[in-house]
Amino acid sequence: MAEIVRMPKMSDTMTEGVVAKWHKKVGDTVKSGELMAEIETDKATMDYESFNTGTVLYLGVPEGQAVKVDDILAVVGKAGEDYAALLKGGAAPAAASAPSVAAATVSAAPAIDTTGIKADIVLMPKMSDTMTEGVIAAWHKKVGDSVKSGELMAEVETDKATMEYESYNTGTVLYLGAKEKEPVTVNGVLAIVGDKNADWQTLLKAHLAKGSGGVATPAPAAAVVSAQAAAPAPVAAPEISNGRVKASPLARKMAKDLGFDITKIAGSGENGRITKHDIENYKPSAAAAPAPSPAKSSAPVVLPSVVGKESFEEVAVSQMRKAIARRLSESMYTAPHFYLTMEINMDKAIEARKSINEISPVKVSFNDLVIKAVAGALRQNPDVNVSWLGDKIRKNHHIHIGVAVAIKDGLVVPVVRFADNKSLSHVAAEVKDLAQKAQDKKLQPSDWEGSTFTISNLGMFGIEDFTAIINSPDACILAVGGIKETAVVKNGQLVPGSVMKVTLSCDHRAVDGAVGAAFLKTFKSLLEEPVRLLI
């Protein structure tokens, strides 16, 4: 008897999975425990092994499309078995609105018949946990080009980074859903790929009629084609589209590090794309000799009549900046913040750091001491290590500390996991690695997800104290100021000392004032007696 295979929940935060690759097609036999598909979740791409034995009768979506948790992934049964009634009662997901890899004749009858159209709709994938739309930074294929599975098709700017999108389909590019620099919502139409003469207009019309396209008004085919039809670039120069040189991310970084002008480098890759080898083989011409300095004039100085001109430029908001604005606005205006500030004597911490760095394999910073002290204070004050989930509070038994890192386009928060179980040198090495990956835009979702507490440190910029906005769903964030030499009272005497101010921002829905104060008291004691951090 035929059975419905539903999308499993492969992580605690997963709501849907994208079928990255099918290892079985309709008509194939499958055994229990045999690899059936690769599923991209919000955490990683994972193998899905079948729990059923039989013949694959139906596949719910083509590769590259999403299926919600518990919606239909496939149907497995006996060869030739009628499963139409099973689908009608199985609540097939809306994401399967594009023509299925399986025979579409037995699914719910669409308003527009797309049977026999040999083409697939490519939807904008969700490339980060907070992504709602992606901006097309560059197309590497235009209408009429052939594309293979695994071949680079576009560069998409998300709220985290600019990422390369590799095609899951093989065929001819029939339609592009947006021009370069234009946004496409998650699960919106990115492109259509299929046979050269496929009726993609009918396919797109049927898709949009079912309300799953995510695009308000599709661009006319003629407009899209004309937008992609650029004059071919000379062989001796890199191809430029909308002011953007086509180059791999590695080539861009190498050119920047070596001080090369990438616009003067000829690309040997597809469509003039600049590759790593082009950078390695490039030999910049000798710099022009400086022009001789003009002779000094003895004429009197005459001030110009106009000494200034008003000007400005408007810069489009990046996906990362949009996400920062949205998340911090939501946090600030939904979470009732209150603030607790404390001053900490750092004299012993300064001495301890100096001694530690004499034997540590990696240089330990004051920020690393703060992370370790926060982890110890959270272990002793678990009511601060919580997350607000609306109708319930999650009490986290593990300690994952997010460390805010400023980068060119905004702010990211990589996570030091199980910080309480790691040595100071381990924490120092890990933070340096995460910070470098953040600067290089190489952080993966597993690097920034799952924090239970966040630290924001502006002390290195000379900021004495400030307040930070909570990184929800965390209940608290610690704002750390710089260490300042000042006069302090010790044993009734005014003596020089080094102090640091910290401010704890708390979500009053989850953490009360006394709880936050107790945490800060423990945190202060650990930094003022840093030997306790080593126990």
Short mmCIF file of C-alpha atoms in Angstrom, two decimals:
data_model
loop_
_atom_site.label_atom_id
_atom_site.label_comp_id
_atom_site.label_asym_id
_atom_site.label_seq_id
_atom_site.Cartn_x
_atom_site.Cartn_y
_atom_site.Cartn_z
CA MET A 1 0.00 0.00 0.00
CA ALA A 2 1.27 3.45 -0.94
CA GLU A 3 2.53 5.65 1.90
CA ILE A 4 3.16 9.39 2.11
CA VAL A 5 6.72 10.39 3.03
CA ARG A 6 6.63 13.68 4.94
CA MET A 7 9.36 16.26 5.45
CA PRO A 8 11.02 15.41 8.79
CA LYS A 9 12.07 18.03 11.35
CA MET A 10 15.87 17.75 11.21
CA SER A 11 16.73 20.54 13.68
CA ASP A 12 15.06 22.22 16.64
CA THR A 13 14.43 25.44 14.69
CA MET A 14 13.62 23.94 11.28
CA THR A 15 10.27 24.95 9.73
CA GLU A 16 10.98 23.84 6.16
CA GLY A 17 13.63 22.05 4.15
CA VAL A 18 14.90 22.63 0.62
CA VAL A 19 15.46 19.55 -1.54
CA ALA A 20 19.08 20.11 -2.53
CA LYS A 21 19.26 16.90 -4.55
CA TRP A 22 17.10 13.86 -5.30
CA HIS A 23 18.94 10.53 -5.33
CA LYS A 24 15.80 8.73 -6.53
CA LYS A 25 13.42 9.56 -9.37
CA VAL A 26 9.87 8.43 -10.11
CA GLY A 27 9.88 4.72 -10.99
CA ASP A 28 13.03 3.89 -9.03
CA THR A 29 12.94 1.30 -6.29
CA VAL A 30 14.02 2.34 -2.81
CA LYS A 31 14.82 0.31 0.28
CA SER A 32 14.57 1.23 3.94
CA GLY A 33 17.83 2.91 4.99
CA GLU A 34 18.76 3.85 1.42
CA LEU A 35 19.75 7.47 0.60
CA MET A 36 16.78 9.17 -1.03
CA ALA A 37 17.54 12.91 -0.96
CA GLU A 38 19.77 15.67 0.38
CA ILE A 39 17.79 18.21 2.43
CA GLU A 40 19.05 21.72 3.13
CA THR A 41 17.82 22.82 6.57
CA ASP A 42 18.38 26.07 8.48
CA LYS A 43 21.51 24.49 10.00
CA ALA A 44 23.14 22.35 7.31
CA THR A 45 22.59 20.11 4.27
CA MET A 46 21.72 16.63 5.55
CA ASP A 47 21.15 13.20 4.00
CA TYR A 48 17.60 11.83 4.15
CA GLU A 49 17.44 8.03 4.29
CA SER A 50 14.15 6.35 3.42
CA PHE A 51 12.13 4.57 6.09
CA ASN A 52 10.01 2.90 3.36
CA THR A 53 10.61 0.09 0.87
CA GLY A 54 8.94 0.08 -2.55
CA THR A 55 8.74 2.11 -5.76
CA VAL A 56 8.92 5.91 -5.86
CA LEU A 57 5.51 6.92 -7.24
CA TYR A 58 5.64 10.70 -6.67
CA LEU A 59 8.13 13.42 -5.76
CA GLY A 60 6.55 16.48 -4.13
CA VAL A 61 8.89 19.19 -5.49
CA PRO A 62 11.76 19.61 -7.94
CA GLU A 63 15.29 20.12 -6.68
CA GLY A 64 15.89 23.56 -5.19
CA GLN A 65 12.38 24.04 -3.81
CA ALA A 66 11.19 24.06 -0.21
CA VAL A 67 8.82 21.75 1.64
CA LYS A 68 7.41 22.69 5.03
CA VAL A 69 7.92 20.31 7.95
CA ASP A 70 5.27 17.53 7.87
CA ASP A 71 4.19 18.37 4.30
CA ILE A 72 4.44 15.83 1.47
CA LEU A 73 7.98 15.00 0.36
CA ALA A 74 7.23 11.89 -1.70
CA VAL A 75 4.96 8.85 -2.09
CA VAL A 76 6.34 5.30 -2.01
CA GLY A 77 4.34 2.15 -2.76
CA LYS A 78 3.86 -0.65 -5.28
CA ALA A 79 4.67 -0.04 -8.96
CA GLY A 80 1.61 1.19 -10.84
CA GLU A 81 -0.41 1.79 -7.68
CA ASP A 82 -3.02 4.60 -7.79
CA TYR A 83 -2.14 7.21 -5.16
CA ALA A 84 -4.25 10.16 -6.34
CA ALA A 85 -6.71 9.84 -3.43
CA LEU A 86 -3.80 9.74 -1.02
CA LEU A 87 -2.49 13.08 -2.29
CA LYS A 88 -5.88 14.79 -2.08
CA GLY A 89 -6.12 14.00 1.60
CA GLY A 90 -2.44 14.63 2.30
CA ALA A 91 -2.28 18.44 2.23
CA ALA A 92 0.41 18.82 -0.41
CA PRO A 93 2.53 21.92 0.26
CA ALA A 94 2.09 25.19 -1.59
CA ALA A 95 5.78 25.10 -2.45
CA ALA A 96 5.04 22.32 -4.93
CA SER A 97 3.20 24.70 -7.23
CA ALA A 98 5.93 24.44 -9.86
CA PRO A 99 5.70 21.35 -12.08
CA SER A 100 6.84 18.32 -10.13
CA VAL A 101 9.64 16.04 -11.19
CA ALA A 102 7.01 13.32 -10.88
CA ALA A 103 3.99 12.92 -13.14
CA ALA A 104 1.85 15.96 -12.37
CA THR A 105 -1.34 14.51 -13.82
CA VAL A 106 -2.38 12.82 -10.57
CA SER A 107 -1.95 15.88 -8.30
CA ALA A 108 -4.69 18.37 -7.62
CA ALA A 109 -5.83 19.80 -10.96
CA PRO A 110 -4.24 23.24 -11.53
CA ALA A 111 -6.16 26.14 -12.99
CA ILE A 112 -3.69 26.23 -15.89
CA ASP A 113 -2.47 22.99 -17.44
CA THR A 114 1.34 22.81 -17.38
CA THR A 115 1.56 19.11 -18.21
CA GLY A 116 4.33 18.39 -20.65
CA ILE A 117 6.19 21.66 -20.18
CA LYS A 118 9.79 20.59 -19.79
CA ALA A 119 11.04 23.40 -17.60
CA ASP A 120 11.49 24.16 -13.90
CA ILE A 121 10.88 27.33 -11.93
CA VAL A 122 13.94 28.28 -9.83
CA LEU A 123 12.96 29.99 -6.57
CA MET A 124 15.07 32.32 -4.44
CA PRO A 125 16.53 30.10 -1.69
CA LYS A 126 16.70 31.15 1.96
CA MET A 127 20.46 31.58 2.43
CA SER A 128 20.41 32.70 6.08
CA ASP A 129 18.11 32.33 9.08
CA THR A 130 16.98 35.99 8.89
CA MET A 131 16.88 36.44 5.12
CA THR A 132 13.59 37.67 3.64
CA GLU A 133 14.87 38.77 0.23
CA GLY A 134 18.02 38.69 -1.86
CA VAL A 135 19.43 41.29 -4.22
CA ILE A 136 20.89 40.07 -7.51
CA ALA A 137 24.47 41.34 -7.27
CA ALA A 138 25.43 39.80 -10.63
CA TRP A 139 24.02 37.35 -13.16
CA HIS A 140 26.53 34.87 -14.58
CA LYS A 141 23.98 33.54 -17.06
CA LYS A 142 21.66 35.42 -19.42
CA VAL A 143 18.50 34.38 -21.25
CA GLY A 144 19.42 31.82 -23.93
CA ASP A 145 22.55 30.55 -22.17
CA SER A 146 22.87 26.90 -21.27
CA VAL A 147 23.46 26.01 -17.61
CA LYS A 148 24.46 22.79 -15.90
CA SER A 149 23.73 21.54 -12.39
CA GLY A 150 26.43 22.88 -10.05
CA GLU A 151 27.39 25.72 -12.40
CA LEU A 152 27.56 29.30 -11.07
CA MET A 153 24.39 31.14 -12.08
CA ALA A 154 24.27 34.31 -9.97
CA GLU A 155 25.70 36.22 -7.02
CA VAL A 156 23.04 37.05 -4.43
CA GLU A 157 23.45 39.70 -1.74
CA THR A 158 21.73 38.55 1.46
CA ASP A 159 21.50 40.27 4.84
CA LYS A 160 24.68 38.42 5.91
CA ALA A 161 26.97 38.33 2.88
CA THR A 162 27.17 38.14 -0.91
CA MET A 163 26.90 34.47 -1.77
CA GLU A 164 27.24 32.48 -4.98
CA TYR A 165 24.14 30.64 -6.22
CA GLU A 166 24.91 27.43 -8.09
CA SER A 167 22.19 25.99 -10.31
CA TYR A 168 20.45 22.78 -9.33
CA ASN A 169 19.00 22.49 -12.86
CA THR A 170 20.40 21.63 -16.28
CA GLY A 171 19.03 23.21 -19.45
CA THR A 172 18.58 26.59 -21.12
CA VAL A 173 17.92 29.81 -19.20
CA LEU A 174 14.44 30.81 -20.44
CA TYR A 175 13.61 33.64 -18.03
CA LEU A 176 15.30 35.75 -15.35
CA GLY A 177 13.00 37.06 -12.62
CA ALA A 178 14.89 40.27 -11.83
CA LYS A 179 17.58 42.54 -13.18
CA GLU A 180 20.90 43.07 -11.42
CA LYS A 181 20.60 45.24 -8.27
CA GLU A 182 16.91 44.30 -7.93
CA PRO A 183 15.56 42.28 -4.96
CA VAL A 184 13.69 38.97 -5.08
CA THR A 185 11.80 37.74 -2.02
CA VAL A 186 12.59 34.33 -0.56
CA ASN A 187 10.66 31.71 -2.60
CA GLY A 188 10.09 34.33 -5.30
CA VAL A 189 10.78 33.48 -8.94
CA LEU A 190 14.52 33.70 -9.58
CA ALA A 191 14.61 32.11 -13.03
CA ILE A 192 13.14 29.43 -15.28
CA VAL A 193 15.39 26.71 -16.74
CA GLY A 194 14.39 23.97 -19.15
CA ASP A 195 14.21 22.88 -22.78
CA LYS A 196 14.99 25.60 -25.30
CA ASN A 197 11.46 25.67 -26.78
CA ALA A 198 9.50 25.06 -23.55
CA ASP A 199 6.39 27.20 -22.97
CA TRP A 200 7.81 29.00 -19.93
CA GLN A 201 5.23 31.83 -20.14
CA THR A 202 2.39 29.40 -19.35
CA LEU A 203 4.47 27.83 -16.58
CA LEU A 204 5.14 31.23 -14.98
CA LYS A 205 1.49 32.27 -15.33
CA ALA A 206 0.33 29.07 -13.61
CA HIS A 207 2.89 29.52 -10.83
CA LEU A 208 1.85 33.11 -10.10
CA ALA A 209 -1.84 32.18 -10.28
CA LYS A 210 -1.31 29.78 -7.37
CA GLY A 211 0.09 32.62 -5.23
CA SER A 212 3.51 31.11 -4.62
CA GLY A 213 5.62 33.26 -6.86
CA GLY A 214 6.50 35.99 -4.33
CA VAL A 215 6.82 38.53 -7.17
CA ALA A 216 4.17 41.21 -7.42
CA THR A 217 4.54 41.88 -11.15
CA PRO A 218 6.80 39.72 -13.31
CA ALA A 219 9.02 41.60 -15.72
CA PRO A 220 7.94 41.19 -19.37
CA ALA A 221 10.04 38.67 -21.24
CA ALA A 222 11.24 41.26 -23.74
CA ALA A 223 12.42 43.57 -20.99
CA VAL A 224 14.33 40.82 -19.23
CA VAL A 225 15.97 39.64 -22.41
CA SER A 226 17.02 43.15 -23.36
CA ALA A 227 18.37 43.79 -19.88
CA GLN A 228 20.64 40.78 -20.19
CA ALA A 229 21.80 41.40 -23.77
CA ALA A 230 24.95 43.43 -23.18
CA ALA A 231 27.57 44.05 -25.84
CA PRO A 232 30.42 41.55 -25.58
CA ALA A 233 33.49 42.90 -23.80
CA PRO A 234 36.88 43.07 -25.51
CA VAL A 235 39.08 40.07 -24.92
CA ALA A 236 41.75 42.17 -23.24
CA ALA A 237 39.49 43.55 -20.51
CA PRO A 238 37.23 41.96 -17.88
CA GLU A 239 33.49 41.87 -18.57
CA ILE A 240 31.59 44.48 -16.58
CA SER A 241 27.84 44.39 -15.95
CA ASN A 242 26.08 47.36 -14.37
CA GLY A 243 29.45 48.64 -13.12
CA ARG A 244 30.41 45.31 -11.49
CA VAL A 245 33.44 43.36 -12.67
CA LYS A 246 32.77 39.64 -13.01
CA ALA A 247 35.23 37.93 -10.71
CA SER A 248 35.19 35.13 -8.16
CA PRO A 249 35.16 36.20 -4.47
CA LEU A 250 38.65 34.69 -4.02
CA ALA A 251 39.97 36.66 -7.01
CA ARG A 252 38.53 39.88 -5.61
CA LYS A 253 40.16 39.30 -2.23
CA MET A 254 43.54 38.43 -3.79
CA ALA A 255 43.43 41.55 -5.98
CA LYS A 256 42.57 43.72 -2.98
CA ASP A 257 45.33 42.20 -0.82
CA LEU A 258 47.92 42.67 -3.61
CA GLY A 259 46.78 46.21 -4.41
CA PHE A 260 45.79 45.38 -8.02
CA ASP A 261 43.15 47.34 -9.95
CA ILE A 262 40.80 44.48 -10.83
CA THR A 263 39.21 46.45 -13.68
CA LYS A 264 42.53 46.25 -15.57
CA ILE A 265 42.85 42.46 -15.31
CA ALA A 266 41.69 40.29 -18.22
CA GLY A 267 39.49 37.35 -17.22
CA SER A 268 40.03 33.87 -18.67
CA GLY A 269 36.92 32.31 -17.13
CA GLU A 270 33.45 31.91 -18.55
CA ASN A 271 32.12 35.16 -20.05
CA GLY A 272 35.37 36.93 -19.11
CA ARG A 273 35.09 36.08 -15.39
CA ILE A 274 38.31 36.80 -13.48
CA THR A 275 39.69 33.78 -11.61
CA LYS A 276 42.43 33.06 -9.10
CA HIS A 277 44.84 32.15 -11.91
CA ASP A 278 44.29 35.51 -13.66
CA ILE A 279 45.34 37.32 -10.46
CA GLU A 280 48.40 35.08 -10.02
CA ASN A 281 49.50 35.66 -13.64
CA TYR A 282 48.81 39.41 -13.70
CA LYS A 283 51.84 41.69 -13.97
CA PRO A 284 51.00 45.34 -13.36
CA SER A 285 52.78 47.83 -15.58
CA ALA A 286 55.41 50.08 -14.04
CA ALA A 287 54.01 53.15 -12.42
CA ALA A 288 54.31 56.30 -14.47
CA ALA A 289 57.14 58.59 -13.42
CA PRO A 290 55.93 61.43 -11.21
CA ALA A 291 55.53 64.74 -12.95
CA PRO A 292 58.09 67.37 -12.00
CA SER A 293 56.94 69.77 -9.34
CA PRO A 294 55.97 73.15 -10.74
CA ALA A 295 58.25 76.02 -9.92
CA LYS A 296 57.24 78.11 -6.97
CA SER A 297 55.43 81.24 -8.00
CA SER A 298 56.05 84.53 -6.35
CA ALA A 299 52.60 85.80 -7.31
CA PRO A 300 50.35 86.78 -4.41
CA VAL A 301 47.79 84.25 -3.20
CA VAL A 302 44.32 84.92 -4.62
CA LEU A 303 41.43 83.17 -2.87
CA PRO A 304 38.86 81.65 -5.22
CA SER A 305 35.41 83.16 -5.26
CA VAL A 306 33.85 79.75 -4.52
CA VAL A 307 35.48 77.74 -1.73
CA GLY A 308 32.93 74.99 -1.30
CA LYS A 309 30.08 73.17 -2.94
CA GLU A 310 27.18 71.32 -1.35
CA SER A 311 26.94 67.71 -2.47
CA PHE A 312 25.70 64.35 -1.29
CA GLU A 313 25.10 60.82 -2.43
CA GLU A 314 22.39 58.32 -1.58
CA VAL A 315 23.64 54.80 -1.03
CA ALA A 316 21.27 51.85 -1.34
CA VAL A 317 20.77 50.04 1.97
CA SER A 318 22.48 46.64 1.96
CA GLN A 319 20.67 43.45 2.88
CA MET A 320 22.74 43.21 6.07
CA ARG A 321 21.85 46.76 7.12
CA LYS A 322 18.15 46.08 6.43
CA ALA A 323 18.30 42.99 8.65
CA ILE A 324 20.10 44.88 11.44
CA ALA A 325 17.51 47.67 11.31
CA ARG A 326 14.60 45.23 11.36
CA ARG A 327 15.88 42.98 14.15
CA LEU A 328 17.04 45.78 16.45
CA SER A 329 13.80 47.73 15.93
CA GLU A 330 11.80 44.61 16.81
CA SER A 331 13.95 44.04 19.91
CA MET A 332 13.90 47.65 21.11
CA TYR A 333 10.17 48.16 20.70
CA THR A 334 8.90 44.73 21.79
CA ALA A 335 11.29 43.87 24.65
CA PRO A 336 10.99 46.16 27.73
CA HIS A 337 14.67 47.02 28.32
CA PHE A 338 16.13 48.04 31.66
CA TYR A 339 19.80 48.73 32.40
CA LEU A 340 22.20 47.91 35.23
CA THR A 341 25.62 49.60 35.32
CA MET A 342 28.58 48.57 37.46
CA GLU A 343 32.19 49.74 37.83
CA ILE A 344 34.90 47.08 38.09
CA ASN A 345 38.47 47.48 39.38
CA MET A 346 40.71 45.92 36.71
CA ASP A 347 44.11 46.19 38.45
CA LYS A 348 44.42 42.46 39.16
CA ALA A 349 42.96 41.55 35.75
CA ILE A 350 45.69 43.64 34.07
CA GLU A 351 48.39 41.86 36.08
CA ALA A 352 46.84 38.44 35.42
CA ARG A 353 46.62 39.04 31.67
CA LYS A 354 50.29 40.02 31.56
CA SER A 355 51.29 36.80 33.35
CA ILE A 356 48.97 34.65 31.21
CA ASN A 357 50.38 36.02 27.95
CA GLU A 358 53.89 35.05 29.01
CA ILE A 359 52.94 31.37 28.67
CA SER A 360 49.79 31.33 26.52
CA PRO A 361 50.17 29.93 22.96
CA VAL A 362 47.88 32.73 21.71
CA LYS A 363 47.61 36.32 22.93
CA VAL A 364 44.73 36.72 25.39
CA SER A 365 42.85 40.03 25.21
CA PHE A 366 40.74 41.76 27.86
CA ASN A 367 37.70 40.81 25.77
CA ASP A 368 38.66 37.13 26.15
CA LEU A 369 38.81 37.62 29.95
CA VAL A 370 35.35 39.22 29.80
CA ILE A 371 33.94 36.26 27.80
CA LYS A 372 35.38 33.76 30.28
CA ALA A 373 34.07 35.78 33.26
CA VAL A 374 30.60 36.05 31.68
CA ALA A 375 30.54 32.28 31.13
CA GLY A 376 31.46 31.66 34.78
CA ALA A 377 28.87 34.16 36.01
CA LEU A 378 26.15 32.56 33.84
CA ARG A 379 26.97 29.14 35.28
CA GLN A 380 26.41 30.54 38.79
CA ASN A 381 23.36 32.61 37.76
CA PRO A 382 21.42 30.39 35.32
CA ASP A 383 18.28 32.58 35.46
CA VAL A 384 20.10 35.11 33.24
CA ASN A 385 20.97 32.44 30.65
CA VAL A 386 17.43 32.35 29.26
CA SER A 387 15.55 33.09 26.03
CA TRP A 388 12.14 34.75 25.67
CA LEU A 389 9.92 32.73 23.31
CA GLY A 390 6.63 34.58 23.68
CA ASP A 391 4.43 32.12 25.55
CA LYS A 392 7.31 30.42 27.37
CA ILE A 393 10.85 31.02 28.67
CA ARG A 394 13.62 28.69 27.58
CA LYS A 395 16.16 28.03 30.36
CA ASN A 396 19.36 27.16 28.55
CA HIS A 397 21.58 24.62 30.27
CA HIS A 398 24.42 25.26 27.80
CA ILE A 399 26.34 28.54 27.51
CA HIS A 400 26.81 29.91 23.98
CA ILE A 401 28.13 33.49 24.02
CA GLY A 402 27.61 35.76 21.03
CA VAL A 403 30.38 38.31 20.44
CA ALA A 404 29.37 41.38 18.42
CA VAL A 405 31.87 42.07 15.61
CA ALA A 406 31.81 45.28 13.55
CA ILE A 407 32.49 44.80 9.83
CA LYS A 408 32.38 47.14 6.86
CA ASP A 409 28.70 46.63 6.03
CA GLY A 410 27.32 46.41 9.57
CA LEU A 411 27.40 44.06 12.52
CA VAL A 412 27.49 40.28 12.94
CA VAL A 413 27.43 38.17 16.10
CA PRO A 414 29.47 34.94 15.82
CA VAL A 415 29.03 32.51 18.70
CA VAL A 416 31.57 30.93 21.06
CA ARG A 417 29.88 27.65 21.97
CA PHE A 418 30.23 26.03 25.41
CA ALA A 419 32.40 28.96 26.50
CA ASP A 420 32.38 27.84 30.14
CA ASN A 421 34.15 24.58 29.21
CA LYS A 422 36.99 26.22 27.24
CA SER A 423 40.32 27.55 28.46
CA LEU A 424 41.25 31.22 28.05
CA SER A 425 43.69 30.42 25.25
CA HIS A 426 41.02 28.32 23.49
CA VAL A 427 38.52 31.19 23.73
CA ALA A 428 41.13 33.68 22.47
CA ALA A 429 42.03 31.58 19.42
CA GLU A 430 38.39 30.90 18.56
CA VAL A 431 37.35 34.56 18.82
CA LYS A 432 40.22 35.65 16.56
CA ASP A 433 39.25 33.02 13.98
CA LEU A 434 35.57 34.00 14.04
CA ALA A 435 36.42 37.70 13.78
CA GLN A 436 38.60 37.08 10.74
CA LYS A 437 35.91 34.97 9.07
CA ALA A 438 33.42 37.79 9.76
CA GLN A 439 35.69 40.35 8.09
CA ASP A 440 36.15 38.03 5.10
CA LYS A 441 32.37 37.35 4.94
CA LYS A 442 32.99 33.63 5.32
CA LEU A 443 30.80 32.99 8.36
CA GLN A 444 28.37 30.10 7.98
CA PRO A 445 24.93 29.88 9.64
CA SER A 446 26.38 27.50 12.25
CA ASP A 447 28.82 30.28 13.25
CA TRP A 448 26.17 32.89 14.13
CA GLU A 449 23.15 30.89 15.32
CA GLY A 450 22.24 29.73 18.82
CA SER A 451 23.63 32.36 21.22
CA THR A 452 22.18 32.39 24.77
CA PHE A 453 23.90 35.63 25.87
CA THR A 454 25.65 38.44 23.93
CA ILE A 455 28.63 40.72 24.60
CA SER A 456 29.23 44.06 22.85
CA ASN A 457 32.64 45.58 23.58
CA LEU A 458 33.52 49.13 22.43
CA GLY A 459 36.35 49.61 24.90
CA MET A 460 39.00 49.37 22.17
CA PHE A 461 37.48 52.52 20.61
CA GLY A 462 37.88 54.56 23.79
CA ILE A 463 34.18 54.39 24.76
CA GLU A 464 33.83 54.53 28.56
CA ASP A 465 30.25 53.27 28.86
CA PHE A 466 27.17 52.75 26.69
CA THR A 467 23.95 50.71 26.48
CA ALA A 468 23.31 47.97 23.93
CA ILE A 469 20.09 46.64 22.38
CA ILE A 470 19.26 43.02 23.24
CA ASN A 471 19.99 40.43 20.54
CA SER A 472 16.67 38.55 20.72
CA PRO A 473 15.70 35.89 21.62
CA ASP A 474 18.49 36.32 24.22
CA ALA A 475 17.25 37.98 27.41
CA CYS A 476 20.43 40.00 28.12
CA ILE A 477 23.38 41.72 26.47
CA LEU A 478 26.46 43.12 28.23
CA ALA A 479 27.90 46.44 26.99
CA VAL A 480 31.61 46.68 27.90
CA GLY A 481 33.48 50.00 28.02
CA GLY A 482 37.19 50.75 28.01
CA ILE A 483 39.62 50.49 30.93
CA LYS A 484 40.37 53.93 32.36
CA GLU A 485 43.08 55.03 34.76
CA THR A 486 41.56 57.15 37.50
CA ALA A 487 41.70 57.88 41.21
CA VAL A 488 40.06 55.18 43.36
CA VAL A 489 39.53 54.85 47.10
CA LYS A 490 41.38 51.90 48.60
CA ASN A 491 41.56 51.34 52.38
CA GLY A 492 40.42 54.92 52.96
CA GLN A 493 43.18 56.32 50.76
CA LEU A 494 42.90 57.94 47.31
CA VAL A 495 45.21 55.97 45.01
CA PRO A 496 45.55 55.49 41.23
CA GLY A 497 43.68 52.55 39.75
CA SER A 498 42.19 51.12 36.56
CA VAL A 499 38.42 50.76 36.27
CA MET A 500 36.03 49.46 33.62
CA LYS A 501 32.32 50.17 33.36
CA VAL A 502 29.83 47.59 32.11
CA THR A 503 26.08 47.92 31.50
CA LEU A 504 23.75 44.93 31.42
CA SER A 505 20.64 45.38 29.24
CA CYS A 506 17.86 43.04 30.40
CA ASP A 507 14.52 42.00 28.92
CA HIS A 508 12.17 42.59 31.87
CA ARG A 509 9.79 39.92 30.56
CA ALA A 510 12.35 37.23 31.37
CA VAL A 511 14.87 38.75 33.83
CA ASP A 512 14.16 40.86 36.93
CA GLY A 513 16.41 43.53 38.41
CA ALA A 514 17.61 41.47 41.37
CA VAL A 515 18.53 38.57 39.05
CA GLY A 516 20.54 40.86 36.78
CA ALA A 517 22.24 42.51 39.75
CA ALA A 518 23.29 39.14 41.17
CA PHE A 519 24.83 38.21 37.82
CA LEU A 520 26.83 41.47 37.69
CA LYS A 521 28.03 40.96 41.25
CA THR A 522 29.41 37.52 40.33
CA PHE A 523 30.91 38.88 37.09
CA LYS A 524 32.64 41.71 39.01
CA SER A 525 34.10 39.30 41.57
CA LEU A 526 35.55 37.06 38.84
CA LEU A 527 37.35 39.95 37.11
CA GLU A 528 38.57 41.51 40.35
CA GLU A 529 39.95 38.10 41.44
CA PRO A 530 40.83 36.59 38.03
CA VAL A 531 42.56 33.56 39.53
CA ARG A 532 39.01 32.22 40.02
CA LEU A 533 38.65 32.04 36.23
CA LEU A 534 41.31 29.35 36.13
CA ILE A 535 39.66 27.07 38.66
#
